[in-house]
Amino acid sequence: MKALTKLLFFIFILCLIVSCNKKKENKKDSDKKLPNIIYVLADDLGYGDIGAFNPDGKIKTPNLDQLANNGIKFTDAHTSSSVCTPTRYGILTGRYNWRSPIKSGVLTGVSKALIPNDRTTVPSLLKNKGYETGFIGKWHLGWDWALKQGDSVGGTGWNPNDYDNIDFSKPIKNGPKELGFTYSYGHSGSLDMAPYVYVENGMPTAMPNRVEVDTSKYGWFREGPTASDFIHDDVTPNFFRKSFKYIKQKVKEDKPFFLYLALPSPHTPILPTEEWKGKSGLNPYADFMMEMDGYIGKLQKFVEKAGISENTIIIFTSDNGCSPQADFKILAEKGHNPSYIYRGHKADIFEGGHRVPFIVKWPKIIKPNSVSDKTICTTDLLATVADITNTELKDNEGEDSFSMLPLFSFENANDYKREATIHHSINGSFSIRKGKWKMIFCPDSGGWSEPKPNSDLVKSLPKYQLFDLEKDPSEEQNLYENNPEIAEELEKLMIEIIRNGRSSKGENQTNDLPMNGGEWKQVKKFNEIALE
């Protein structure tokens, strides 16, 4: 009997040891598991529109504030451009937008694909590392619609006749799938750009059955063909519903996933649903902001309920500063400034055009309530995911991308390698930022605020602008004429970054010619400077 007892005790101890070792192995495997990544890109949301970034703000954003409190907020984050299409190019390619064929402005809803299929993108890199990759939302990087005849669409102009030549019964080409997305669902341009048609995995989901005409009191949009399943004020809610469904499906699979959720809000048309109208007590734009914030809260809860929160990276930012369509005057009367203390707004070379809120939550790595004042750029995503997946970028990949991973842990913050950051406005004007100094290579806003390009006021201004952002974050005092040595240093650095075709280390690369194959006018003056 004693022998049997000893044997059973021995077996029990052996099972206990095996069980403990298995748990250790499982934990080790879990630690090695690549994180899920959810990148949420708002559209035309200002730095000052989130409470966590603007203590004086009047728009209530409890869910975005909570996201910031549970992760790290970057107070000196910038988009590569102050308008939509160029920034989206930089996010997916890790390359400054002005190196691409689009040197100014944005694409339309019928423009051809901007990114060639052989260029490495965030989704193509992650797909090669075993990720499921999903795009849901506003694309605005061009794709090739099927045509009834010829090749009459695809320019950057607004030609309503283009819509008549699109065959919505056939699949598109050169869209999200060709750039690495294993699933895609969205529309071609902004929510105010026809055609208003959802495309899922390359195929339109419904045929246009009406021509949508703007009857909104809260914004405007371009008249154009609209599909039977496309309801303007339901687009944002619809994209979140699709995202929840996508996450639910991917959690069941034994693979990490990347979801690029590109929201159409709070861009025009400003269309809060009935549930949110009047909730802010400010104006429809603020209502729209609060609606989006509400859905961000639902997204966080959905991720937590799915049991993947600990090793899921959630990134939230905006594609540029707030648009004047938000009605700055009305908001100011009620004590709110979408640009916070910064000058300008969407389209401008000033800080209000490209400084944006940037939040990263990753419970496994990032400590709650973290704050970084390092200068980062939205082009940094590619190098960051490469770092996370232990991938070495080639010389022609992510030429302007720097891994943010060291900044997620303060012990490694000095390993972040960005020396300077280039900013770009809607008309193609440049500025360069290095440390506290920002040099603007035009006398005006480069965009829509005063002083506007080519206005009479500009004639009396110095040709360039230089600001000390530590002392003057609102860019009120132009120090260009008083600091010739600093100006010369930044000019040389700007010329070097353009000519090298990259700002990261590696072999020099070639910048693309403009879409029309003509001269790159915005850069001509830098060649002239170099010869002086």
Short mmCIF file of C-alpha atoms in Angstrom, two decimals:
data_model
loop_
_atom_site.label_atom_id
_atom_site.label_comp_id
_atom_site.label_asym_id
_atom_site.label_seq_id
_atom_site.Cartn_x
_atom_site.Cartn_y
_atom_site.Cartn_z
CA MET A 1 0.00 0.00 0.00
CA LYS A 2 2.84 2.36 0.92
CA ALA A 3 4.55 1.56 -2.38
CA LEU A 4 1.36 2.45 -4.29
CA THR A 5 1.02 5.71 -2.36
CA LYS A 6 4.61 6.64 -3.15
CA LEU A 7 4.05 5.82 -6.82
CA LEU A 8 0.91 7.97 -7.01
CA PHE A 9 2.69 10.82 -5.23
CA PHE A 10 5.59 10.54 -7.66
CA ILE A 11 3.20 10.65 -10.65
CA PHE A 12 1.44 13.70 -9.14
CA ILE A 13 4.73 15.56 -8.72
CA LEU A 14 5.80 14.62 -12.25
CA CYS A 15 2.51 15.92 -13.71
CA LEU A 16 2.88 19.12 -11.69
CA ILE A 17 6.37 19.71 -13.08
CA VAL A 18 5.24 19.04 -16.66
CA SER A 19 2.27 21.36 -16.17
CA CYS A 20 4.46 24.17 -14.82
CA ASN A 21 6.95 23.75 -17.65
CA LYS A 22 4.09 23.87 -20.17
CA LYS A 23 2.79 27.08 -18.65
CA LYS A 24 6.27 28.58 -18.82
CA GLU A 25 6.56 27.53 -22.47
CA ASN A 26 3.12 29.01 -23.25
CA LYS A 27 4.09 32.25 -21.54
CA LYS A 28 7.36 32.26 -23.47
CA ASP A 29 5.47 31.70 -26.74
CA SER A 30 3.05 34.47 -25.80
CA ASP A 31 5.94 36.85 -25.13
CA LYS A 32 7.33 36.11 -28.57
CA LYS A 33 4.00 36.51 -30.35
CA LEU A 34 3.86 39.46 -32.70
CA PRO A 35 1.36 42.15 -31.70
CA ASN A 36 -1.86 42.97 -33.48
CA ILE A 37 -1.79 46.54 -34.83
CA ILE A 38 -4.79 48.84 -35.26
CA TYR A 39 -3.97 52.17 -36.90
CA VAL A 40 -6.86 54.65 -36.69
CA LEU A 41 -6.49 57.72 -38.91
CA ALA A 42 -8.97 60.55 -38.37
CA ASP A 43 -9.61 63.04 -41.17
CA ASP A 44 -9.07 66.79 -40.59
CA LEU A 45 -8.95 66.52 -36.79
CA GLY A 46 -7.01 69.31 -35.10
CA TYR A 47 -4.35 69.04 -32.39
CA GLY A 48 -6.60 70.96 -30.02
CA ASP A 49 -9.72 68.84 -30.59
CA ILE A 50 -8.76 66.18 -28.02
CA GLY A 51 -8.91 67.00 -24.33
CA ALA A 52 -5.68 65.13 -23.55
CA PHE A 53 -3.79 67.55 -25.82
CA ASN A 54 -5.74 70.73 -25.12
CA PRO A 55 -6.53 71.48 -21.47
CA ASP A 56 -8.61 74.47 -22.61
CA GLY A 57 -10.61 72.52 -25.19
CA LYS A 58 -14.40 72.50 -25.03
CA ILE A 59 -15.08 69.30 -26.99
CA LYS A 60 -15.60 66.32 -24.69
CA THR A 61 -13.46 63.37 -25.78
CA PRO A 62 -13.43 60.98 -22.78
CA ASN A 63 -12.57 57.88 -24.79
CA LEU A 64 -9.61 59.39 -26.64
CA ASP A 65 -8.46 60.88 -23.34
CA GLN A 66 -8.63 57.40 -21.82
CA LEU A 67 -6.66 55.97 -24.73
CA ALA A 68 -3.94 58.56 -24.09
CA ASN A 69 -3.99 57.87 -20.34
CA ASN A 70 -3.54 54.16 -20.97
CA GLY A 71 -0.63 54.62 -23.36
CA ILE A 72 1.76 57.28 -24.61
CA LYS A 73 0.87 60.61 -26.17
CA PHE A 74 3.29 62.38 -28.49
CA THR A 75 3.05 66.14 -28.16
CA ASP A 76 5.34 66.93 -31.12
CA ALA A 77 3.92 64.62 -33.80
CA HIS A 78 3.54 65.72 -37.42
CA THR A 79 2.01 64.57 -40.66
CA SER A 80 4.25 64.66 -43.73
CA SER A 81 1.75 66.99 -45.42
CA SER A 82 -1.01 69.35 -44.37
CA VAL A 83 -3.57 67.66 -46.65
CA CYS A 84 -5.09 64.18 -47.16
CA THR A 85 -3.59 62.20 -50.04
CA PRO A 86 0.09 63.09 -49.44
CA THR A 87 -0.04 62.15 -45.76
CA ARG A 88 -1.67 58.79 -46.55
CA TYR A 89 1.09 58.09 -49.06
CA GLY A 90 3.70 58.73 -46.37
CA ILE A 91 1.96 56.56 -43.77
CA LEU A 92 1.90 53.47 -45.99
CA THR A 93 5.28 53.90 -47.73
CA GLY A 94 7.49 55.55 -45.10
CA ARG A 95 8.52 58.03 -47.78
CA TYR A 96 7.90 61.76 -47.94
CA ASN A 97 4.91 62.46 -50.19
CA TRP A 98 6.76 65.01 -52.32
CA ARG A 99 9.13 62.29 -53.51
CA SER A 100 6.12 60.70 -55.22
CA PRO A 101 4.55 61.98 -58.49
CA ILE A 102 2.13 64.19 -56.54
CA LYS A 103 3.97 67.40 -55.71
CA SER A 104 1.00 69.46 -54.46
CA GLY A 105 -2.73 69.18 -53.87
CA VAL A 106 -4.68 65.93 -53.49
CA LEU A 107 -6.15 63.23 -55.73
CA THR A 108 -9.82 62.99 -56.71
CA GLY A 109 -12.28 60.11 -56.41
CA VAL A 110 -11.39 58.93 -59.93
CA SER A 111 -7.60 59.41 -59.87
CA LYS A 112 -5.37 56.54 -60.88
CA ALA A 113 -3.25 54.64 -58.35
CA LEU A 114 -0.46 56.74 -56.84
CA ILE A 115 1.62 53.97 -55.23
CA PRO A 116 3.22 51.46 -57.65
CA ASN A 117 2.62 47.81 -56.80
CA ASP A 118 6.33 47.06 -56.41
CA ARG A 119 6.88 49.59 -53.63
CA THR A 120 7.11 48.16 -50.12
CA THR A 121 4.27 49.29 -47.88
CA VAL A 122 3.30 48.70 -44.28
CA PRO A 123 0.75 46.01 -45.24
CA SER A 124 3.04 44.26 -47.75
CA LEU A 125 5.84 44.07 -45.18
CA LEU A 126 3.52 42.74 -42.48
CA LYS A 127 1.86 40.31 -44.89
CA ASN A 128 5.30 38.83 -45.61
CA LYS A 129 5.72 38.39 -41.86
CA GLY A 130 2.56 36.32 -41.56
CA TYR A 131 0.07 39.07 -40.75
CA GLU A 132 -3.51 39.29 -41.91
CA THR A 133 -3.81 42.84 -43.24
CA GLY A 134 -7.05 44.78 -43.49
CA PHE A 135 -7.98 48.21 -44.82
CA ILE A 136 -11.34 49.76 -43.92
CA GLY A 137 -12.24 53.36 -44.71
CA LYS A 138 -11.23 56.28 -46.87
CA TRP A 139 -8.52 55.29 -49.38
CA HIS A 140 -7.71 58.53 -51.26
CA LEU A 141 -4.56 57.14 -52.85
CA GLY A 142 -6.10 56.47 -56.24
CA TRP A 143 -7.05 53.17 -57.83
CA ASP A 144 -7.91 52.24 -61.38
CA TRP A 145 -11.65 52.03 -62.00
CA ALA A 146 -12.84 49.69 -64.77
CA LEU A 147 -13.78 51.79 -67.79
CA LYS A 148 -16.43 51.35 -70.45
CA GLN A 149 -14.07 52.59 -73.12
CA GLY A 150 -10.71 54.25 -73.59
CA ASP A 151 -8.73 55.78 -70.76
CA SER A 152 -10.44 59.10 -70.10
CA VAL A 153 -10.36 59.21 -66.29
CA GLY A 154 -7.60 59.48 -63.78
CA GLY A 155 -6.35 63.08 -63.74
CA THR A 156 -6.28 65.40 -60.76
CA GLY A 157 -8.99 67.73 -62.08
CA TRP A 158 -12.73 67.60 -61.35
CA ASN A 159 -14.53 66.40 -64.46
CA PRO A 160 -18.10 65.12 -63.88
CA ASN A 161 -18.01 63.43 -67.28
CA ASP A 162 -15.45 60.97 -65.89
CA TYR A 163 -18.18 59.21 -63.91
CA ASP A 164 -20.08 58.27 -67.07
CA ASN A 165 -17.16 56.20 -68.31
CA ILE A 166 -16.75 54.09 -65.15
CA ASP A 167 -18.06 50.52 -65.28
CA PHE A 168 -19.16 49.88 -61.69
CA SER A 169 -20.07 46.27 -62.50
CA LYS A 170 -16.41 45.31 -62.83
CA PRO A 171 -13.53 45.14 -60.32
CA ILE A 172 -11.00 47.90 -59.80
CA LYS A 173 -7.27 47.41 -60.35
CA ASN A 174 -4.18 48.63 -58.50
CA GLY A 175 -5.95 49.18 -55.21
CA PRO A 176 -5.39 48.03 -51.61
CA LYS A 177 -5.00 44.36 -52.56
CA GLU A 178 -2.04 45.02 -54.85
CA LEU A 179 -0.30 46.94 -52.05
CA GLY A 180 -0.51 44.12 -49.51
CA PHE A 181 -3.98 44.21 -47.96
CA THR A 182 -5.57 40.76 -47.69
CA TYR A 183 -8.95 42.41 -47.02
CA SER A 184 -10.26 45.82 -48.01
CA TYR A 185 -13.51 47.76 -47.78
CA GLY A 186 -13.88 51.46 -48.42
CA HIS A 187 -14.45 54.31 -50.83
CA SER A 188 -12.06 55.95 -53.25
CA GLY A 189 -11.73 59.52 -51.96
CA SER A 190 -12.98 61.85 -49.27
CA LEU A 191 -16.60 61.76 -48.16
CA ASP A 192 -17.22 64.85 -50.31
CA MET A 193 -15.76 63.26 -53.47
CA ALA A 194 -17.88 61.24 -55.89
CA PRO A 195 -18.33 58.48 -56.86
CA TYR A 196 -19.99 57.44 -53.60
CA VAL A 197 -19.50 53.71 -53.94
CA TYR A 198 -18.15 51.13 -51.49
CA VAL A 199 -15.56 48.73 -52.89
CA GLU A 200 -14.90 45.45 -51.05
CA ASN A 201 -11.90 43.32 -52.02
CA GLY A 202 -11.69 45.16 -55.32
CA MET A 203 -15.36 44.90 -56.30
CA PRO A 204 -18.04 47.62 -55.97
CA THR A 205 -20.68 46.38 -53.50
CA ALA A 206 -23.62 48.02 -55.31
CA MET A 207 -24.37 49.91 -58.48
CA PRO A 208 -25.06 53.67 -58.36
CA ASN A 209 -28.80 54.27 -58.44
CA ARG A 210 -28.96 58.01 -57.87
CA VAL A 211 -27.01 61.24 -58.18
CA GLU A 212 -26.37 62.59 -54.71
CA VAL A 213 -26.92 66.33 -54.34
CA ASP A 214 -25.74 68.21 -51.29
CA THR A 215 -28.66 69.14 -49.04
CA SER A 216 -26.65 69.21 -45.84
CA LYS A 217 -26.75 72.11 -43.44
CA TYR A 218 -23.48 70.95 -41.89
CA GLY A 219 -21.09 70.81 -44.81
CA TRP A 220 -21.02 70.18 -48.50
CA PHE A 221 -20.01 67.54 -51.00
CA ARG A 222 -19.58 67.24 -54.74
CA GLU A 223 -22.54 66.02 -56.73
CA GLY A 224 -22.06 62.58 -58.20
CA PRO A 225 -23.22 58.96 -58.66
CA THR A 226 -24.17 57.24 -55.42
CA ALA A 227 -24.66 53.51 -54.77
CA SER A 228 -27.82 52.14 -53.20
CA ASP A 229 -25.95 51.09 -50.02
CA PHE A 230 -24.05 54.37 -49.55
CA ILE A 231 -25.59 56.63 -46.89
CA HIS A 232 -23.39 59.62 -46.12
CA ASP A 233 -24.17 60.06 -42.43
CA ASP A 234 -23.79 56.31 -41.81
CA VAL A 235 -20.32 55.96 -43.35
CA THR A 236 -18.37 56.46 -40.12
CA PRO A 237 -20.62 54.10 -38.08
CA ASN A 238 -20.47 51.60 -40.95
CA PHE A 239 -16.67 51.56 -40.98
CA PHE A 240 -16.58 50.87 -37.25
CA ARG A 241 -19.13 48.06 -37.62
CA LYS A 242 -17.00 46.55 -40.38
CA SER A 243 -13.90 46.90 -38.19
CA PHE A 244 -15.53 45.09 -35.27
CA LYS A 245 -16.53 42.27 -37.61
CA TYR A 246 -13.00 42.09 -39.03
CA ILE A 247 -11.39 41.95 -35.57
CA LYS A 248 -13.85 39.29 -34.42
CA GLN A 249 -12.93 37.12 -37.42
CA LYS A 250 -9.19 37.58 -37.04
CA VAL A 251 -9.13 36.80 -33.32
CA LYS A 252 -10.28 33.27 -34.21
CA GLU A 253 -7.23 32.77 -36.42
CA ASP A 254 -3.77 31.93 -35.15
CA LYS A 255 -2.17 34.88 -36.90
CA PRO A 256 -1.54 38.50 -35.90
CA PHE A 257 -3.49 41.16 -37.80
CA PHE A 258 -2.97 44.72 -38.97
CA LEU A 259 -6.04 46.91 -39.41
CA TYR A 260 -5.73 50.30 -41.09
CA LEU A 261 -8.97 52.11 -40.19
CA ALA A 262 -9.02 55.35 -42.16
CA LEU A 263 -12.01 57.36 -40.99
CA PRO A 264 -13.80 59.93 -43.19
CA SER A 265 -14.59 62.08 -40.15
CA PRO A 266 -14.61 64.82 -38.99
CA HIS A 267 -13.90 65.91 -42.61
CA THR A 268 -16.73 67.49 -44.60
CA PRO A 269 -19.56 66.82 -45.03
CA ILE A 270 -19.99 67.30 -41.29
CA LEU A 271 -22.80 64.85 -40.64
CA PRO A 272 -23.30 63.74 -37.04
CA THR A 273 -26.07 61.17 -36.70
CA GLU A 274 -29.31 62.04 -34.90
CA GLU A 275 -27.98 60.49 -31.69
CA TRP A 276 -25.15 63.02 -31.55
CA LYS A 277 -26.67 66.21 -32.96
CA GLY A 278 -26.45 69.01 -30.41
CA LYS A 279 -24.55 66.88 -27.87
CA SER A 280 -21.53 69.18 -27.76
CA GLY A 281 -23.40 72.42 -27.22
CA LEU A 282 -20.89 74.01 -29.59
CA ASN A 283 -21.61 73.28 -33.26
CA PRO A 284 -22.08 70.31 -35.66
CA TYR A 285 -18.32 69.83 -36.04
CA ALA A 286 -17.96 69.32 -32.29
CA ASP A 287 -20.93 66.94 -32.38
CA PHE A 288 -19.20 64.95 -35.14
CA MET A 289 -16.02 64.84 -33.05
CA MET A 290 -17.93 63.50 -30.07
CA GLU A 291 -19.57 60.83 -32.22
CA MET A 292 -16.17 59.64 -33.42
CA ASP A 293 -14.88 59.64 -29.85
CA GLY A 294 -17.85 57.51 -28.83
CA TYR A 295 -16.93 54.91 -31.44
CA ILE A 296 -13.29 54.94 -30.33
CA GLY A 297 -14.61 53.95 -26.91
CA LYS A 298 -16.56 51.07 -28.46
CA LEU A 299 -13.41 49.99 -30.33
CA GLN A 300 -11.39 49.86 -27.10
CA LYS A 301 -14.09 47.86 -25.33
CA PHE A 302 -14.37 45.47 -28.28
CA VAL A 303 -10.62 44.80 -28.21
CA GLU A 304 -10.72 44.20 -24.45
CA LYS A 305 -13.73 41.88 -24.70
CA ALA A 306 -11.96 39.92 -27.44
CA GLY A 307 -9.17 39.22 -24.95
CA ILE A 308 -6.39 40.70 -27.10
CA SER A 309 -5.85 44.07 -25.44
CA GLU A 310 -2.51 43.27 -23.78
CA ASN A 311 -0.65 42.61 -27.03
CA THR A 312 -2.59 44.85 -29.41
CA ILE A 313 -1.11 48.18 -30.50
CA ILE A 314 -3.73 50.87 -31.04
CA ILE A 315 -2.46 54.01 -32.76
CA PHE A 316 -4.66 57.07 -33.18
CA THR A 317 -3.78 60.20 -35.12
CA SER A 318 -5.05 62.57 -37.82
CA ASP A 319 -4.02 63.09 -41.45
CA ASN A 320 -3.52 66.86 -41.01
CA GLY A 321 -4.81 69.81 -39.01
CA CYS A 322 -8.43 70.89 -38.68
CA SER A 323 -10.21 72.32 -41.72
CA PRO A 324 -11.69 75.84 -41.60
CA GLN A 325 -14.96 74.11 -42.52
CA ALA A 326 -15.20 73.33 -38.79
CA ASP A 327 -16.07 77.04 -38.38
CA PHE A 328 -13.19 78.38 -36.27
CA LYS A 329 -15.06 81.63 -35.60
CA ILE A 330 -18.07 79.98 -33.95
CA LEU A 331 -15.82 77.62 -31.98
CA ALA A 332 -13.62 80.51 -30.83
CA GLU A 333 -16.67 82.37 -29.56
CA LYS A 334 -17.34 79.36 -27.36
CA GLY A 335 -13.74 79.12 -26.16
CA HIS A 336 -12.44 76.32 -28.39
CA ASN A 337 -9.50 76.42 -30.83
CA PRO A 338 -9.01 73.25 -32.95
CA SER A 339 -5.37 74.22 -33.49
CA TYR A 340 -4.78 74.88 -29.74
CA ILE A 341 -1.92 77.40 -29.44
CA TYR A 342 -0.60 76.75 -32.94
CA ARG A 343 -0.87 78.98 -35.98
CA GLY A 344 -2.91 78.07 -39.04
CA HIS A 345 -4.95 75.02 -39.96
CA LYS A 346 -5.32 72.35 -42.64
CA ALA A 347 -3.41 73.09 -45.90
CA ASP A 348 -0.91 75.44 -44.18
CA ILE A 349 2.84 75.13 -43.68
CA PHE A 350 2.35 76.55 -40.17
CA GLU A 351 2.12 74.15 -37.20
CA GLY A 352 -1.68 74.09 -37.26
CA GLY A 353 -1.51 72.45 -40.67
CA HIS A 354 0.59 69.42 -39.74
CA ARG A 355 1.04 69.11 -35.95
CA VAL A 356 -1.45 66.45 -34.86
CA PRO A 357 -2.40 64.44 -31.78
CA PHE A 358 -0.67 61.05 -31.77
CA ILE A 359 -1.50 58.30 -29.28
CA VAL A 360 -0.11 54.77 -28.98
CA LYS A 361 -1.49 52.17 -26.58
CA TRP A 362 0.35 48.85 -26.13
CA PRO A 363 -0.16 47.55 -22.58
CA LYS A 364 2.51 44.86 -22.96
CA ILE A 365 5.21 47.45 -23.63
CA ILE A 366 4.01 51.01 -22.95
CA LYS A 367 3.41 52.28 -19.44
CA PRO A 368 0.18 54.22 -18.82
CA ASN A 369 0.27 58.03 -18.72
CA SER A 370 3.48 58.20 -20.76
CA VAL A 371 4.31 61.41 -22.61
CA SER A 372 6.97 62.05 -25.25
CA ASP A 373 8.06 65.41 -26.62
CA LYS A 374 10.26 63.85 -29.32
CA THR A 375 9.55 65.06 -32.84
CA ILE A 376 7.98 62.21 -34.83
CA CYS A 377 6.34 61.98 -38.25
CA THR A 378 3.58 59.81 -39.69
CA THR A 379 6.14 58.41 -42.15
CA ASP A 380 7.65 56.54 -39.18
CA LEU A 381 5.12 53.67 -39.19
CA LEU A 382 6.96 51.51 -41.74
CA ALA A 383 10.29 51.53 -39.89
CA THR A 384 8.44 50.92 -36.63
CA VAL A 385 6.65 47.77 -37.83
CA ALA A 386 9.90 46.63 -39.44
CA ASP A 387 11.58 47.00 -36.05
CA ILE A 388 8.75 45.17 -34.27
CA THR A 389 8.96 42.26 -36.73
CA ASN A 390 12.77 42.25 -36.81
CA THR A 391 12.85 43.16 -40.49
CA GLU A 392 15.77 45.01 -42.07
CA LEU A 393 14.59 47.61 -44.57
CA LYS A 394 16.31 47.78 -47.94
CA ASP A 395 17.73 51.03 -49.32
CA ASN A 396 14.62 51.66 -51.44
CA GLU A 397 12.19 51.03 -48.57
CA GLY A 398 10.98 53.62 -46.04
CA GLU A 399 13.48 56.26 -47.08
CA ASP A 400 12.07 58.79 -44.61
CA SER A 401 10.96 56.43 -41.85
CA PHE A 402 12.47 56.09 -38.37
CA SER A 403 11.43 53.45 -35.85
CA MET A 404 9.38 54.83 -32.97
CA LEU A 405 9.81 51.59 -31.02
CA PRO A 406 12.64 53.00 -28.84
CA LEU A 407 10.28 55.80 -27.74
CA PHE A 408 7.74 53.31 -26.39
CA SER A 409 10.16 52.66 -23.53
CA PHE A 410 11.91 55.67 -21.98
CA GLU A 411 15.05 53.63 -21.34
CA ASN A 412 15.67 53.46 -25.10
CA ALA A 413 14.44 56.91 -26.18
CA ASN A 414 17.92 58.03 -27.24
CA ASP A 415 17.95 55.31 -29.89
CA TYR A 416 15.37 57.22 -31.95
CA LYS A 417 17.41 58.46 -34.92
CA ARG A 418 15.37 61.25 -36.59
CA GLU A 419 17.58 64.30 -37.14
CA ALA A 420 15.17 66.57 -39.01
CA THR A 421 11.60 66.58 -40.30
CA ILE A 422 10.28 68.04 -43.54
CA HIS A 423 6.81 69.60 -43.67
CA HIS A 424 4.81 70.25 -46.86
CA SER A 425 1.75 72.39 -47.62
CA ILE A 426 -1.09 72.07 -50.12
CA ASN A 427 0.62 74.26 -52.73
CA GLY A 428 3.92 72.41 -52.43
CA SER A 429 5.74 74.79 -50.09
CA PHE A 430 8.43 73.30 -47.84
CA SER A 431 9.66 73.77 -44.31
CA ILE A 432 12.29 71.93 -42.31
CA ARG A 433 12.39 71.33 -38.57
CA LYS A 434 15.54 70.55 -36.61
CA GLY A 435 15.46 70.78 -32.85
CA LYS A 436 13.81 74.01 -31.82
CA TRP A 437 14.28 75.66 -35.22
CA LYS A 438 11.76 75.62 -38.04
CA MET A 439 12.62 77.13 -41.42
CA ILE A 440 9.80 77.88 -43.88
CA PHE A 441 10.84 78.31 -47.52
CA CYS A 442 8.11 80.77 -48.48
CA PRO A 443 6.91 84.15 -47.15
CA ASP A 444 3.31 83.01 -46.67
CA SER A 445 1.12 80.22 -45.25
CA GLY A 446 1.55 77.98 -48.26
CA GLY A 447 -2.13 77.25 -47.84
CA TRP A 448 -5.47 78.78 -46.91
CA SER A 449 -4.77 81.08 -43.97
CA GLU A 450 -3.27 84.56 -43.97
CA PRO A 451 -0.95 85.60 -45.44
CA LYS A 452 -2.19 83.66 -48.45
CA PRO A 453 0.19 82.83 -51.31
CA ASN A 454 0.38 85.50 -54.04
CA SER A 455 -1.51 88.06 -51.96
CA ASP A 456 -0.43 91.71 -51.90
CA LEU A 457 0.66 91.37 -48.28
CA VAL A 458 3.29 88.78 -49.20
CA LYS A 459 5.20 91.29 -51.34
CA SER A 460 6.34 93.19 -48.25
CA LEU A 461 7.45 90.11 -46.28
CA PRO A 462 10.90 88.44 -46.07
CA LYS A 463 11.25 85.62 -48.61
CA TYR A 464 11.60 82.97 -45.87
CA GLN A 465 10.50 82.45 -42.27
CA LEU A 466 12.48 81.13 -39.30
CA PHE A 467 10.93 80.38 -35.93
CA ASP A 468 12.22 79.27 -32.55
CA LEU A 469 9.42 76.88 -31.56
CA GLU A 470 10.63 76.58 -27.96
CA LYS A 471 10.13 80.28 -27.30
CA ASP A 472 7.56 80.94 -30.00
CA PRO A 473 5.34 77.87 -30.63
CA SER A 474 2.70 80.12 -32.21
CA GLU A 475 5.13 81.25 -34.94
CA GLU A 476 4.62 84.95 -34.41
CA GLN A 477 8.18 86.29 -34.61
CA ASN A 478 10.11 85.70 -37.85
CA LEU A 479 13.83 85.47 -36.99
CA TYR A 480 15.05 84.76 -40.51
CA GLU A 481 16.89 88.02 -41.15
CA ASN A 482 18.54 87.98 -37.70
CA ASN A 483 19.96 84.43 -37.89
CA PRO A 484 21.75 83.99 -41.24
CA GLU A 485 23.97 81.13 -40.00
CA ILE A 486 21.05 79.02 -38.80
CA ALA A 487 19.12 79.77 -41.98
CA GLU A 488 22.08 78.73 -44.13
CA GLU A 489 22.54 75.49 -42.17
CA LEU A 490 18.87 74.53 -42.59
CA GLU A 491 18.90 75.44 -46.29
CA LYS A 492 21.86 73.13 -46.88
CA LEU A 493 20.21 70.31 -44.92
CA MET A 494 16.98 70.75 -46.89
CA ILE A 495 18.86 70.57 -50.21
CA GLU A 496 20.77 67.48 -49.03
CA ILE A 497 17.60 65.61 -48.01
CA ILE A 498 15.93 66.39 -51.33
CA ARG A 499 18.94 65.45 -53.46
CA ASN A 500 19.72 62.25 -51.56
CA GLY A 501 16.20 60.94 -52.12
CA ARG A 502 16.08 59.98 -48.46
CA SER A 503 16.53 61.32 -44.92
CA SER A 504 17.40 57.98 -43.30
CA LYS A 505 20.73 56.20 -43.70
CA GLY A 506 21.35 54.20 -46.86
CA GLU A 507 22.17 54.49 -50.54
CA ASN A 508 20.82 57.58 -52.27
CA GLN A 509 17.51 57.17 -54.10
CA THR A 510 15.74 58.97 -56.94
CA ASN A 511 12.71 61.21 -56.47
CA ASP A 512 9.79 60.65 -58.87
CA LEU A 513 8.86 63.13 -61.57
CA PRO A 514 5.48 64.92 -61.35
CA MET A 515 2.38 63.17 -62.70
CA ASN A 516 2.55 65.17 -65.93
CA GLY A 517 6.23 64.37 -66.37
CA GLY A 518 7.08 68.06 -66.28
CA GLU A 519 9.47 70.08 -64.17
CA TRP A 520 9.26 69.85 -60.41
CA LYS A 521 8.70 73.57 -59.92
CA GLN A 522 8.63 73.61 -56.12
CA VAL A 523 12.14 72.22 -55.92
CA LYS A 524 13.63 74.40 -58.65
CA LYS A 525 14.47 77.15 -56.18
CA PHE A 526 16.54 74.75 -54.07
CA ASN A 527 18.72 74.00 -57.06
CA GLU A 528 19.10 77.74 -57.56
CA ILE A 529 20.06 78.18 -53.89
CA ALA A 530 22.70 75.46 -54.20
CA LEU A 531 24.32 77.30 -57.09
CA GLU A 532 24.51 80.66 -55.31
#
